[in-house]
PDB file of C-alpha atoms in Angstrom:
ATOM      1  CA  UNK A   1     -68.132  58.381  41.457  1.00 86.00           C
ATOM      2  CA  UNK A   2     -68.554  62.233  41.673  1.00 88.00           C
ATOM      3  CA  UNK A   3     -71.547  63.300  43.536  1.00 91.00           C
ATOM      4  CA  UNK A   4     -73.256  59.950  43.624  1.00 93.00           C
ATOM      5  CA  UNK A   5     -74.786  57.787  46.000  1.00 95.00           C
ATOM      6  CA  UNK A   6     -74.997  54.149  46.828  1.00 96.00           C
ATOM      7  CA  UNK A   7     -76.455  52.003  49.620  1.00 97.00           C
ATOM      8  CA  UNK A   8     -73.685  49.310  50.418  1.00 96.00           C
ATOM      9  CA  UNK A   9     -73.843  46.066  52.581  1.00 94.00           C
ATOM     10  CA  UNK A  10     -71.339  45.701  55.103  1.00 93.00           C
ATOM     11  CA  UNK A  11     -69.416  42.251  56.110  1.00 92.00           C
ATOM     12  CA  UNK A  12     -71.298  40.450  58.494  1.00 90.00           C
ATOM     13  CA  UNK A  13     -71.184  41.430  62.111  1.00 91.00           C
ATOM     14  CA  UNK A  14     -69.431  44.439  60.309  1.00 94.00           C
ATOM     15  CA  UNK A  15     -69.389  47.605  62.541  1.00 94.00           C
ATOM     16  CA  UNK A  16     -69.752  51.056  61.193  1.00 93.00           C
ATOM     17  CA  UNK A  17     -66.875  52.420  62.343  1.00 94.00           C
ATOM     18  CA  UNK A  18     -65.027  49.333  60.823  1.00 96.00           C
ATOM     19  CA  UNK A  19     -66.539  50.152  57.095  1.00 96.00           C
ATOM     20  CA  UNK A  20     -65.768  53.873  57.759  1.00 94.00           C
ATOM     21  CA  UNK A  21     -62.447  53.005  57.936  1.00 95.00           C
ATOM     22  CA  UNK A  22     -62.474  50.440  54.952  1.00 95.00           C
ATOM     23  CA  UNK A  23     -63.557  53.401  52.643  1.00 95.00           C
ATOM     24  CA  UNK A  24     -61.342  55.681  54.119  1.00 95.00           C
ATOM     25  CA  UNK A  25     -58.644  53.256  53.280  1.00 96.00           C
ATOM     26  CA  UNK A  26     -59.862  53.069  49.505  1.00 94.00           C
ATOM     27  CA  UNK A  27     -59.281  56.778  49.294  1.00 94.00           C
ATOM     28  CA  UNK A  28     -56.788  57.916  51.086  1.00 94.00           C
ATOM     29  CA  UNK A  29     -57.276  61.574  50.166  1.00 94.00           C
ATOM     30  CA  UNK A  30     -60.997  62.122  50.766  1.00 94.00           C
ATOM     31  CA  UNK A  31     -62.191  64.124  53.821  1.00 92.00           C
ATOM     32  CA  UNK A  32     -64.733  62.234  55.644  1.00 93.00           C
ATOM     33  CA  UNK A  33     -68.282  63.837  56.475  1.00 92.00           C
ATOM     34  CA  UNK A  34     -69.357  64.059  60.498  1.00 86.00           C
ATOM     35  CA  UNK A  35     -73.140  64.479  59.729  1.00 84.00           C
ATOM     36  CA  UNK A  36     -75.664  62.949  57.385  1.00 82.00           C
ATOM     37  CA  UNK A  37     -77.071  66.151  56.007  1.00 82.00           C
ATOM     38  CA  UNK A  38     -77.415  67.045  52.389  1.00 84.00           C
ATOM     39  CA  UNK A  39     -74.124  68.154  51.173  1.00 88.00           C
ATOM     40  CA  UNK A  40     -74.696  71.850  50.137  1.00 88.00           C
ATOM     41  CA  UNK A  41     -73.116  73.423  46.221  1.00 90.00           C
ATOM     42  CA  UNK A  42     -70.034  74.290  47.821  1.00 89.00           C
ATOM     43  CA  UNK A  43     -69.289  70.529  48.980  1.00 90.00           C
ATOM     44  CA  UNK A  44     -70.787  69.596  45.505  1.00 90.00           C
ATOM     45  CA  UNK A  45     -68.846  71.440  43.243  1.00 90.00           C
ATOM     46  CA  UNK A  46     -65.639  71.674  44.369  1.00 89.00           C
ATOM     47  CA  UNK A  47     -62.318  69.333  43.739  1.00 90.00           C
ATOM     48  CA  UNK A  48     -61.379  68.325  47.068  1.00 91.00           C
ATOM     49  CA  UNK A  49     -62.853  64.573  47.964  1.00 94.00           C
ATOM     50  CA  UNK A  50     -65.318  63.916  50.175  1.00 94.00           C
ATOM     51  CA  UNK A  51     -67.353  60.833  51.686  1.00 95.00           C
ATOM     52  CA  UNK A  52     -70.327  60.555  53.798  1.00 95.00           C
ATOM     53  CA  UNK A  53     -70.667  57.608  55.109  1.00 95.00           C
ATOM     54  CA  UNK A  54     -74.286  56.720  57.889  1.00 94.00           C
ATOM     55  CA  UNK A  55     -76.375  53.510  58.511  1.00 94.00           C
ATOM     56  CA  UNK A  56     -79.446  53.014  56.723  1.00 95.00           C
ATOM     57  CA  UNK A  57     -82.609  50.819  57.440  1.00 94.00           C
ATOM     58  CA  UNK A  58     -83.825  48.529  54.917  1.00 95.00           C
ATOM     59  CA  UNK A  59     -87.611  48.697  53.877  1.00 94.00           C
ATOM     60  CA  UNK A  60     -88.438  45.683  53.236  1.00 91.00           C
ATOM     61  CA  UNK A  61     -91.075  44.725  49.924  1.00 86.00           C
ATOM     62  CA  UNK A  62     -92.577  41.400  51.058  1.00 76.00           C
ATOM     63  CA  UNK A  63     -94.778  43.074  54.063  1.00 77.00           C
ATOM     64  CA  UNK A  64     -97.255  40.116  53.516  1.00 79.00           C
ATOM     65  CA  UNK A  65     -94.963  37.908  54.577  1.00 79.00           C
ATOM     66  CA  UNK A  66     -94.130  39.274  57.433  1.00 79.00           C
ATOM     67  CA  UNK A  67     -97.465  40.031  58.668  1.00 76.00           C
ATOM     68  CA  UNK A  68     -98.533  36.451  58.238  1.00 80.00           C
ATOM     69  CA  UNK A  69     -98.573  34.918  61.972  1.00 75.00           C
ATOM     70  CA  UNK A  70     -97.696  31.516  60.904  1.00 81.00           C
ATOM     71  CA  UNK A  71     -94.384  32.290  59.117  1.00 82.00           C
ATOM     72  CA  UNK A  72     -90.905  31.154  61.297  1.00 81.00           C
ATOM     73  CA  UNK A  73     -89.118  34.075  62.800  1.00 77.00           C
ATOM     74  CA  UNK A  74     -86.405  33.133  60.659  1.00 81.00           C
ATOM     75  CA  UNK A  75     -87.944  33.425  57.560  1.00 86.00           C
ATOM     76  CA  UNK A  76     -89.145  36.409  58.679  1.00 84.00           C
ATOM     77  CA  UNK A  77     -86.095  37.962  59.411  1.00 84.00           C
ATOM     78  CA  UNK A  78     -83.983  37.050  56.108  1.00 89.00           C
ATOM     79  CA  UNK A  79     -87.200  39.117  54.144  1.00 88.00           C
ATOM     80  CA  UNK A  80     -86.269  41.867  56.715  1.00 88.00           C
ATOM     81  CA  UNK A  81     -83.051  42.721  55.155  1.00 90.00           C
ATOM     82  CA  UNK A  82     -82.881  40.928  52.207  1.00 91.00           C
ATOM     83  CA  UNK A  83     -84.567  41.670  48.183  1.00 92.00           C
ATOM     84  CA  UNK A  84     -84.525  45.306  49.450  1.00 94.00           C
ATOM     85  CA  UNK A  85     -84.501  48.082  46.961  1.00 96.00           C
ATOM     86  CA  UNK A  86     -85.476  50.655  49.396  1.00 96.00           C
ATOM     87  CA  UNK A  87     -83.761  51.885  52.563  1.00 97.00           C
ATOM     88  CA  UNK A  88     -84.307  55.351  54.568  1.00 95.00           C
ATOM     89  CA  UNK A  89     -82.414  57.191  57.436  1.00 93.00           C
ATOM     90  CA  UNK A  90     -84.054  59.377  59.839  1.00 93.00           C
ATOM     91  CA  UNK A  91     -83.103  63.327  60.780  1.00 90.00           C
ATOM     92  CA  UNK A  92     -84.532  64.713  64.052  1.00 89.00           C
ATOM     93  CA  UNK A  93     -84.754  68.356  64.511  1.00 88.00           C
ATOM     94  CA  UNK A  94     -87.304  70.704  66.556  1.00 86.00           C
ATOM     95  CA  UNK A  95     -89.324  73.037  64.686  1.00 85.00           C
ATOM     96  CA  UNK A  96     -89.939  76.051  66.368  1.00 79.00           C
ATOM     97  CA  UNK A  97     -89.053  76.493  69.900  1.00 79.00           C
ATOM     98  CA  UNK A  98     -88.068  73.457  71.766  1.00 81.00           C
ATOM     99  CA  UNK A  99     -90.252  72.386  74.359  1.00 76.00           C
ATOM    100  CA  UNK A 100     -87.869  72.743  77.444  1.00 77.00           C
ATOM    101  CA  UNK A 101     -90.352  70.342  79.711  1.00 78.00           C
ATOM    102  CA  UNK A 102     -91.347  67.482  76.950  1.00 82.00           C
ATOM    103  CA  UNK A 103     -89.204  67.847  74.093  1.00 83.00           C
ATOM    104  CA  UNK A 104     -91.514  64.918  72.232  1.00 85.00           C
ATOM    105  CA  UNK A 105     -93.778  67.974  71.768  1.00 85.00           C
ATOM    106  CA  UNK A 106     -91.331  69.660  69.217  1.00 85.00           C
ATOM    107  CA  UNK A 107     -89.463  66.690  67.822  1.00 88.00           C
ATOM    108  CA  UNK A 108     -90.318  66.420  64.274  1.00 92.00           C
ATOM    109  CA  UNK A 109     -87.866  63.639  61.697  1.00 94.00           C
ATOM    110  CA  UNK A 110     -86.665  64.532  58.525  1.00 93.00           C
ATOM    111  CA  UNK A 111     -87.216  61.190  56.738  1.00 94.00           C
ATOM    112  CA  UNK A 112     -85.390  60.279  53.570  1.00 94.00           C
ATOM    113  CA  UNK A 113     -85.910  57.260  51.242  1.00 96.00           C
ATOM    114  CA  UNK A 114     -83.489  55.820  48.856  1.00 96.00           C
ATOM    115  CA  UNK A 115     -84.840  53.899  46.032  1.00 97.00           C
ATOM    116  CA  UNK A 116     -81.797  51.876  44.171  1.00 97.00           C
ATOM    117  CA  UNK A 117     -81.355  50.749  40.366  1.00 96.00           C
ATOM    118  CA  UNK A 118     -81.268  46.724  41.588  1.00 95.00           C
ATOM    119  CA  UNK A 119     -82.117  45.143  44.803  1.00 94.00           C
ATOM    120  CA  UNK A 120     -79.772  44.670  47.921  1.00 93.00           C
ATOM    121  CA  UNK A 121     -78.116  41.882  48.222  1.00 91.00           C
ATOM    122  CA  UNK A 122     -77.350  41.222  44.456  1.00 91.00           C
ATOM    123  CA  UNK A 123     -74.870  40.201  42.069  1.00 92.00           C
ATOM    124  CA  UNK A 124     -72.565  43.459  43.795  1.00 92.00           C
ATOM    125  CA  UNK A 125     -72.753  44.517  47.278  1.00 92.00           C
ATOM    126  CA  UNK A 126     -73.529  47.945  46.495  1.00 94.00           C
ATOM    127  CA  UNK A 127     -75.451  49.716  43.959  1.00 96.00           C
ATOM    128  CA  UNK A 128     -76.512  53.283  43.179  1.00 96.00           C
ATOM    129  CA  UNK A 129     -79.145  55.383  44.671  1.00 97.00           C
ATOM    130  CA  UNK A 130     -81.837  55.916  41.193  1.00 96.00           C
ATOM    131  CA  UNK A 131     -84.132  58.267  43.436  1.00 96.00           C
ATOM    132  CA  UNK A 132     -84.378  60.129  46.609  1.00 93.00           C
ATOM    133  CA  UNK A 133     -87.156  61.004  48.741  1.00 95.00           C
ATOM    134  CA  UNK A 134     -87.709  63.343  51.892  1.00 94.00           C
ATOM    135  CA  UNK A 135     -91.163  63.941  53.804  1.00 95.00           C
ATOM    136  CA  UNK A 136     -91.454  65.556  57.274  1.00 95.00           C
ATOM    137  CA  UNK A 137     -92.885  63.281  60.017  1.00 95.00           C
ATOM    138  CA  UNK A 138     -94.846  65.005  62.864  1.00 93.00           C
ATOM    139  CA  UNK A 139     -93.817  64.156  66.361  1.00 92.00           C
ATOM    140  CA  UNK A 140     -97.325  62.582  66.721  1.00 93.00           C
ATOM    141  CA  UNK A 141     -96.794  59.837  63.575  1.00 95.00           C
ATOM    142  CA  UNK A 142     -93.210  59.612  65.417  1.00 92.00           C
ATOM    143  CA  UNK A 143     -94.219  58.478  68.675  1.00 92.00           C
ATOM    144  CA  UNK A 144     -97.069  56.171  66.873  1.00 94.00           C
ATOM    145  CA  UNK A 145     -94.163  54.575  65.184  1.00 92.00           C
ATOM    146  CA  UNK A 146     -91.433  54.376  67.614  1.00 91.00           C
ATOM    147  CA  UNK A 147     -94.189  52.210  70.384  1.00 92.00           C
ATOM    148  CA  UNK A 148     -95.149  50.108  67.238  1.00 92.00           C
ATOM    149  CA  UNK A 149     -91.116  48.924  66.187  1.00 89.00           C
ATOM    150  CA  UNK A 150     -90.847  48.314  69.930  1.00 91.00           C
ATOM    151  CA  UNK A 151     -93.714  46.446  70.381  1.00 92.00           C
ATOM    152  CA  UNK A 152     -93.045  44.202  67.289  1.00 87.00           C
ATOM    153  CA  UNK A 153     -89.433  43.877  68.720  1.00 89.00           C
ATOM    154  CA  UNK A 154     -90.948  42.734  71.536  1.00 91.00           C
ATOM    155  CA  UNK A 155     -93.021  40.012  69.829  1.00 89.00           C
ATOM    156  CA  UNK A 156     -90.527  38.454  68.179  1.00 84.00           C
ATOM    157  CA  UNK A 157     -87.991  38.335  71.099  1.00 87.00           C
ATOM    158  CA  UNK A 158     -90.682  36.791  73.563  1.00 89.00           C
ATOM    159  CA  UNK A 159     -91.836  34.356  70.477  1.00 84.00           C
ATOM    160  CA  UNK A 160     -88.328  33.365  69.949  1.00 82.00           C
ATOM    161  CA  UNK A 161     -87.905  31.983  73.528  1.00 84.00           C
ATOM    162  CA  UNK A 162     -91.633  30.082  73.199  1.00 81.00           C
ATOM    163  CA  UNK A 163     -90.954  28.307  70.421  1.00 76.00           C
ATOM    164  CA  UNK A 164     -86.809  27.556  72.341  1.00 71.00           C
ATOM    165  CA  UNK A 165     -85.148  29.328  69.328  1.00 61.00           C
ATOM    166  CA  UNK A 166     -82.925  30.989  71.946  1.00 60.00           C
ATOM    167  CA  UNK A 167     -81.987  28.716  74.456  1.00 60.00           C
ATOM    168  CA  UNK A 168     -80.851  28.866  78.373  1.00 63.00           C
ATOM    169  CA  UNK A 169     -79.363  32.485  78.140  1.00 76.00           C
ATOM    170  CA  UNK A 170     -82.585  34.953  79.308  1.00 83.00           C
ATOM    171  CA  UNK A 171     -80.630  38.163  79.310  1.00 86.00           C
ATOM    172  CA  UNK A 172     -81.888  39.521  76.264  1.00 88.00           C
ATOM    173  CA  UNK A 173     -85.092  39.130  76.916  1.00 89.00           C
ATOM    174  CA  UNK A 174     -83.976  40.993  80.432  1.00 90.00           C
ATOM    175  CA  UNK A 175     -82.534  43.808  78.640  1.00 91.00           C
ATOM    176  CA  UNK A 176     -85.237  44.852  76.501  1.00 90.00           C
ATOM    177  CA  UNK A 177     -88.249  44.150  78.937  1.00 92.00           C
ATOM    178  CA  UNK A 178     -85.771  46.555  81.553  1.00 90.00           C
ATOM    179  CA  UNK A 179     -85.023  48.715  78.404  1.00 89.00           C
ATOM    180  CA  UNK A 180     -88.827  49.530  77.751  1.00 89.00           C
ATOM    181  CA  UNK A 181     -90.210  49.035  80.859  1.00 88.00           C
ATOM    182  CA  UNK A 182     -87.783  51.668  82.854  1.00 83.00           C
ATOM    183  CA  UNK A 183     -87.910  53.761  79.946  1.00 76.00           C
ATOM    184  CA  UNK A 184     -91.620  53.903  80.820  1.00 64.00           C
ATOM    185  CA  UNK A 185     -91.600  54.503  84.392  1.00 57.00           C
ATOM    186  CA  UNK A 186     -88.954  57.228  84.080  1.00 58.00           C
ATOM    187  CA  UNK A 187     -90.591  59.028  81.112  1.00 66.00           C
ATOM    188  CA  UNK A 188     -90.926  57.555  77.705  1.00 71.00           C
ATOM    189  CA  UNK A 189     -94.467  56.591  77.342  1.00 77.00           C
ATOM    190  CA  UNK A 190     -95.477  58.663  80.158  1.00 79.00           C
ATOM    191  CA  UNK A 191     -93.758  61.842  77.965  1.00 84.00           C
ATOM    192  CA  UNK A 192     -96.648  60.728  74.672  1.00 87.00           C
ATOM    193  CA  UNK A 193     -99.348  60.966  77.081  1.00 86.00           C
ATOM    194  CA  UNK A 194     -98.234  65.076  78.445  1.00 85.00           C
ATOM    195  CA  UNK A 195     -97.858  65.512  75.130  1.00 87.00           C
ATOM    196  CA  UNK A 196    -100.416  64.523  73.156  1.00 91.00           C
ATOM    197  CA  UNK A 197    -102.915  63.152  75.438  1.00 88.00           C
ATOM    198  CA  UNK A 198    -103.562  66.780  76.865  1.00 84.00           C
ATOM    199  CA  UNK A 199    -105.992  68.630  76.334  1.00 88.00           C
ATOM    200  CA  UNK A 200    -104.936  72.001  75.113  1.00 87.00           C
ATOM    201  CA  UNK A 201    -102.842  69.159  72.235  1.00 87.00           C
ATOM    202  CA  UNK A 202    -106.283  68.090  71.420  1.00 89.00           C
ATOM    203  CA  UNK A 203    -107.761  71.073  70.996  1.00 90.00           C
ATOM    204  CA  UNK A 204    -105.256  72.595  69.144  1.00 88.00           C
ATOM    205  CA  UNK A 205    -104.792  69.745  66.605  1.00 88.00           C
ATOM    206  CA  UNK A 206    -108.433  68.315  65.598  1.00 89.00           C
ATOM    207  CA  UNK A 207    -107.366  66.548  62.899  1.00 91.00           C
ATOM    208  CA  UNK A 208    -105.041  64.547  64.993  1.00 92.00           C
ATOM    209  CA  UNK A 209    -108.097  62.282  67.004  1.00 91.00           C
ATOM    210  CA  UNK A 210    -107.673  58.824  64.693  1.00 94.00           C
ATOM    211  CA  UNK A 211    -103.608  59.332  65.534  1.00 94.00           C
ATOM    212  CA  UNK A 212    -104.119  59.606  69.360  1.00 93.00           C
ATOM    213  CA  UNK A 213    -106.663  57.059  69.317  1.00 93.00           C
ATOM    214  CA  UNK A 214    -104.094  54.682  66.983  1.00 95.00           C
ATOM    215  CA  UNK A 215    -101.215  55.570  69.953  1.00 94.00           C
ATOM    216  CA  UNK A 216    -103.307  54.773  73.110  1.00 92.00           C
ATOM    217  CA  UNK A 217    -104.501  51.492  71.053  1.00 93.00           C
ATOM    218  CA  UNK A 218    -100.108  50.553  70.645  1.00 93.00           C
ATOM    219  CA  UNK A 219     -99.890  51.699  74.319  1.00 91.00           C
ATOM    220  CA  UNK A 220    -102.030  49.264  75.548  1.00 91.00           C
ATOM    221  CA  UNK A 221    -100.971  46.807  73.326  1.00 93.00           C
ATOM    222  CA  UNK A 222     -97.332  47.091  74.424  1.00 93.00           C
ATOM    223  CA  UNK A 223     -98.441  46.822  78.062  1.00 92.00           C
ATOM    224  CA  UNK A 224    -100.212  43.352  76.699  1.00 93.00           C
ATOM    225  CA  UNK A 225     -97.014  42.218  75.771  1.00 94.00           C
ATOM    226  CA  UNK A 226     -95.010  43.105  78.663  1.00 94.00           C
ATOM    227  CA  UNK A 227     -97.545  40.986  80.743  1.00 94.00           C
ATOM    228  CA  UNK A 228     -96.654  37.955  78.216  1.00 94.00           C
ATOM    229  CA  UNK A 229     -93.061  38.729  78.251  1.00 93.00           C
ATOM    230  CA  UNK A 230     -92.530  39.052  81.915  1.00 94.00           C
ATOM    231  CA  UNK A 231     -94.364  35.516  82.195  1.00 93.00           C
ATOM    232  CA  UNK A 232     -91.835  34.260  79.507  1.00 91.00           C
ATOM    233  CA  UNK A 233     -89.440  35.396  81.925  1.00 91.00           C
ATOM    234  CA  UNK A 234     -90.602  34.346  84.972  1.00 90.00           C
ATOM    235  CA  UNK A 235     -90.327  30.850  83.400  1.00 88.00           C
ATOM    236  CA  UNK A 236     -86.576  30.672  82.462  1.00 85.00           C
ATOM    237  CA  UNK A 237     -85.018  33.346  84.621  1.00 85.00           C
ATOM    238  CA  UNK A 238     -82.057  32.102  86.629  1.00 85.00           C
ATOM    239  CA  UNK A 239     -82.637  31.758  90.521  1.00 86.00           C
ATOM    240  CA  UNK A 240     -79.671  34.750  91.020  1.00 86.00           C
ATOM    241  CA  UNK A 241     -81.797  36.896  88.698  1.00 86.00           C
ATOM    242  CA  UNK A 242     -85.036  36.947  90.799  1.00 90.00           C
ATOM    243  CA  UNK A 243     -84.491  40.459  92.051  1.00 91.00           C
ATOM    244  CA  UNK A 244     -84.205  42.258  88.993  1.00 90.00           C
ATOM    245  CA  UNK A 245     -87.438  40.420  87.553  1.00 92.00           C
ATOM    246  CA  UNK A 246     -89.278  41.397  91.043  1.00 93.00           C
ATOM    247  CA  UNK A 247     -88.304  44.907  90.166  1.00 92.00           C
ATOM    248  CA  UNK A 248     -89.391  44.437  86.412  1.00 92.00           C
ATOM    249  CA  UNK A 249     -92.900  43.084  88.237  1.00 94.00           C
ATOM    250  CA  UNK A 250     -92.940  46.082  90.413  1.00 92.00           C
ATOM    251  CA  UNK A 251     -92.348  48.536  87.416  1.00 90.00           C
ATOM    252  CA  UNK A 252     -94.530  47.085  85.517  1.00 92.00           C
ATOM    253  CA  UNK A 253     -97.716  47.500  87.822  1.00 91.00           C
ATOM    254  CA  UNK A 254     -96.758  51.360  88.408  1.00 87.00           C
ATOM    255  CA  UNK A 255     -96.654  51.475  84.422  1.00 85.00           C
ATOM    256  CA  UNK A 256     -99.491  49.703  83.928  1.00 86.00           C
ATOM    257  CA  UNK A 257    -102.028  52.274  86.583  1.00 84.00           C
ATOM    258  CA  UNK A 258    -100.354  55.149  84.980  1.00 78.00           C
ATOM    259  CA  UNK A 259    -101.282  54.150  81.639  1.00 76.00           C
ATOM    260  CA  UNK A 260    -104.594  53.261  82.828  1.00 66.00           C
ATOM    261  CA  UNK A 261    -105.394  56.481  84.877  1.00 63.00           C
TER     262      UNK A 261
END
């Protein structure tokens, strides 16, 4: 097991703390790792036992699939995390000075990609990392792909309700709607546009016009899909809940004519 890696799948409902400690169990005498950074030659090399143990996020293979609008949620999510043979984990770090007034400016991810020997879930839970990948992803492709995720969140919460896949219970729907929406209001989107909406960015970075155009595009999607989500929820919200979606309602229209303006 010496200097090797393997991608692993938990127990269901399984906790990460909870397999931490299941490893830790299994070797009694290994020191485990705060930090997913590369272990340097000192770590490598020496006799003492260590384990690093982080989450990973599946990439899934059957992108077809889940691209195709008429395909059950369901279905959609067992191809999400299932037949997987690659999985990454993100690093963020600032290059150069950190912007001390928009740090989305600065924020650049370290991105590595695990390829495996056999795909996850298989015959084992676990099996062995065959290759490793790292790229560097500017804080412009970061914030392109951060408002995409949440906006296909987004779509299949809000689709799950119109088709009664979750029934009664709207607080999910609440939390996310309130998690992007005053996210939005008290920075979030607001920090993409100082950033790279300005334009001394523009200027500066050329190159970057099809990016900015492909963020303002997922920017006005998402606000698209806030309008259909908060009508989702206007439909099922309890009557004791009608405050908080007038205040979603209200945040949303001061989102909405920033965005525009």
């Amino acid at each position: 097991l010496q200097n090797k890696e393997y991608v692993c799948r938990g127990h269901d409902y399984e906790r990460l703390e909870a397999f931490q400690q299941r490893m830790l169990s299994e070797f009694p005498q290994a020191i485990a790792m705060q930090h997913p950074n590369h272990p340097d030659d000192s770590i490598l090399q020496c006799d003492a036992q260590y384990l690093q143990i982080y989450a990973v996020t599946p990439i899934p293979d059957n992108l077809d699939v889940l691209q195709m609008d008429r395909v059950p949620d369901r279905i959609k999510s067992f191809y999400r995390v299932n037949n997987i043979r690659k999985f990454r984990y993100d690093r963020p770090f600032h290059k150069g000075p950190k912007d001390k007034e928009n740090e989305f400016k600065s924020l650049w991810i370290e991105r590595t990609t695990l390829t495996l020997t056999h795909s996850l879930p298989g015959i084992s839970r676990w099996f062995e990392v065959e290759r490793r990948e790292l790229v560097e992803v500017s804080p412009l492709e970061n914030a392109i792909q951060v408002v995409e995720n949440k906006n296909q969140e987004l779509r299949t919460l809000i689709s799950q309700y119109q088709h009664k896949q979750m029934h009664g219970n709207i607080n999910l729907l609440s939390m996310c709607l309130n998690g992007v929406i005053d996210a939005a209001v008290n920075g979030g989107i607001a920090r993409y546009q100082e950033a790279f909406f300005d334009k001394d960015y523009i200027t500066k970075h050329p190159g970057d016009a099809e990016k900015i155009t492909q963020l303002k595009d997922l920017m006005q999607e998402q606000v698209h899909v806030l309008g259909v989500g908060l009508a989702v929820h206007e439909k099922f919200v309890h009557p004791e809940m009608r405050p908080l979606h007038k205040k979603l309602i209200d945040q949303f229209q001061m989102m909405r004519s920033s965005l525009y303006h």
